[in-house]
Amino acid sequence: MAEPAPNGRRSRRRKRSRRLNPDGTMTLIEHIYEFRRRLGYAVLAVVAGGIFGFIWFQTRLGPVESLGHLMNAPYCGIPADRLLPGTIGPDGTCRLLQSAPFEGIMIQLKVGVAAGAVLTSPLWLYQIWAFIAPGLYSKERKYALTFVGFASVLFAAGAVLAYLIVPHAFKMLMSFGGDFFTTALTADKYISFVLSLLVIFGVSFELPLLVVMLNFVGVLKYPQLKKWRRGIIFLLFVFAAFATPGSDPFSMLGLAGALTVLFEISVQIARVHDKRKERERADEGWDELDDNEAAPFDYTPSAPETEPEPGTPAGKASTDDIT
């Protein structure tokens, strides 16, 4: 009697299982299906976060202010005598100018999606990770998870630093011109400025992590970083001057100073890592090897992982394996 054909969904699940498919092999069409599935989950996570951010824009969540209030706070930090009288509400709160009929809803949607993408980043980052993980070795997967975790923390730290710098940057920028100007920013330009500053700071904070990754894979060594330290720090200041959209010294110095500190931390991590690798090489005898001498590798082949037969308990071999 012929065995029934395996269910398609069950077969795909077996392909994704690390226990049943330890080497993660898939055909091209299976890779495409897996990419479509992971991309769908990631988009659903971003959409759910965007809906939450859209509602949060006008809603206070307990002790946490509404998202609109948080985004408007740096603008409200400008002295009241510098603001256009019509932009201050009856309750004393400042308001941005809406210059187009749909500008309000578009700004709320833009800020909501950006905040939702940040809040749900562990979900869609996991989908990216789950797609590329089958093609990595166990050691590479361990390093990748560590770097993804640090990348999320560094991005959030950069965005928080930018948010703290924005009020001081606005006060200084609006102080120019004396009494000849008044301030009435449109919502689109102001929100675009703040979001771009948050993204630039967040992405810039990933640069030191890139240095550590290149050091761990052996591309950059500590002696090279030590030799290039002054030039790299100078380039960091140049990068901060061009990257900050405000053209004010507060944003530039804040970004350049933070990047310099993080770069120095990454250099010290590279120094410790290189010293540890040198000790490991010395303990294993790599430095004393002759050019014609074989490397001290373990050439014993590992036992292949076999899929247990249906009905066979886990960890117990079948009769065919014994024979």
mmCIF file of N, CA and C in Angstrom, residues 1-7 10:
data_model
loop_
_atom_site.group_PDB
_atom_site.id
_atom_site.type_symbol
_atom_site.label_atom_id
_atom_site.label_comp_id
_atom_site.label_asym_id
_atom_site.label_seq_id
_atom_site.Cartn_x
_atom_site.Cartn_y
_atom_site.Cartn_z
ATOM 1 N N MET A 1 0.847 -1.201 0.000
ATOM 2 C CA MET A 1 0.000 0.000 0.000
ATOM 3 C C MET A 1 0.879 1.247 0.000
ATOM 4 N N ALA A 2 0.644 2.168 -0.915
ATOM 5 C CA ALA A 2 1.467 3.375 -1.028
ATOM 6 C C ALA A 2 1.203 4.306 0.140
ATOM 7 N N GLU A 3 2.283 4.941 0.593
ATOM 8 C CA GLU A 3 2.154 5.900 1.691
ATOM 9 C C GLU A 3 1.545 7.197 1.170
ATOM 10 N N PRO A 4 0.694 7.859 1.967
ATOM 11 C CA PRO A 4 0.097 9.115 1.527
ATOM 12 C C PRO A 4 1.159 10.204 1.417
ATOM 13 N N ALA A 5 0.919 11.111 0.476
ATOM 14 C CA ALA A 5 1.863 12.220 0.271
ATOM 15 C C ALA A 5 1.858 13.127 1.487
ATOM 16 N N PRO A 6 3.018 13.613 1.898
ATOM 17 C CA PRO A 6 3.081 14.472 3.079
ATOM 18 C C PRO A 6 2.377 15.788 2.839
ATOM 19 N N ASN A 7 1.764 16.287 3.893
ATOM 20 C CA ASN A 7 1.089 17.575 3.817
ATOM 21 C C ASN A 7 2.091 18.675 3.489
ATOM 22 N N ARG A 10 3.069 20.809 6.538
ATOM 23 C CA ARG A 10 3.900 20.042 7.463
ATOM 24 C C ARG A 10 5.296 19.867 6.900
#
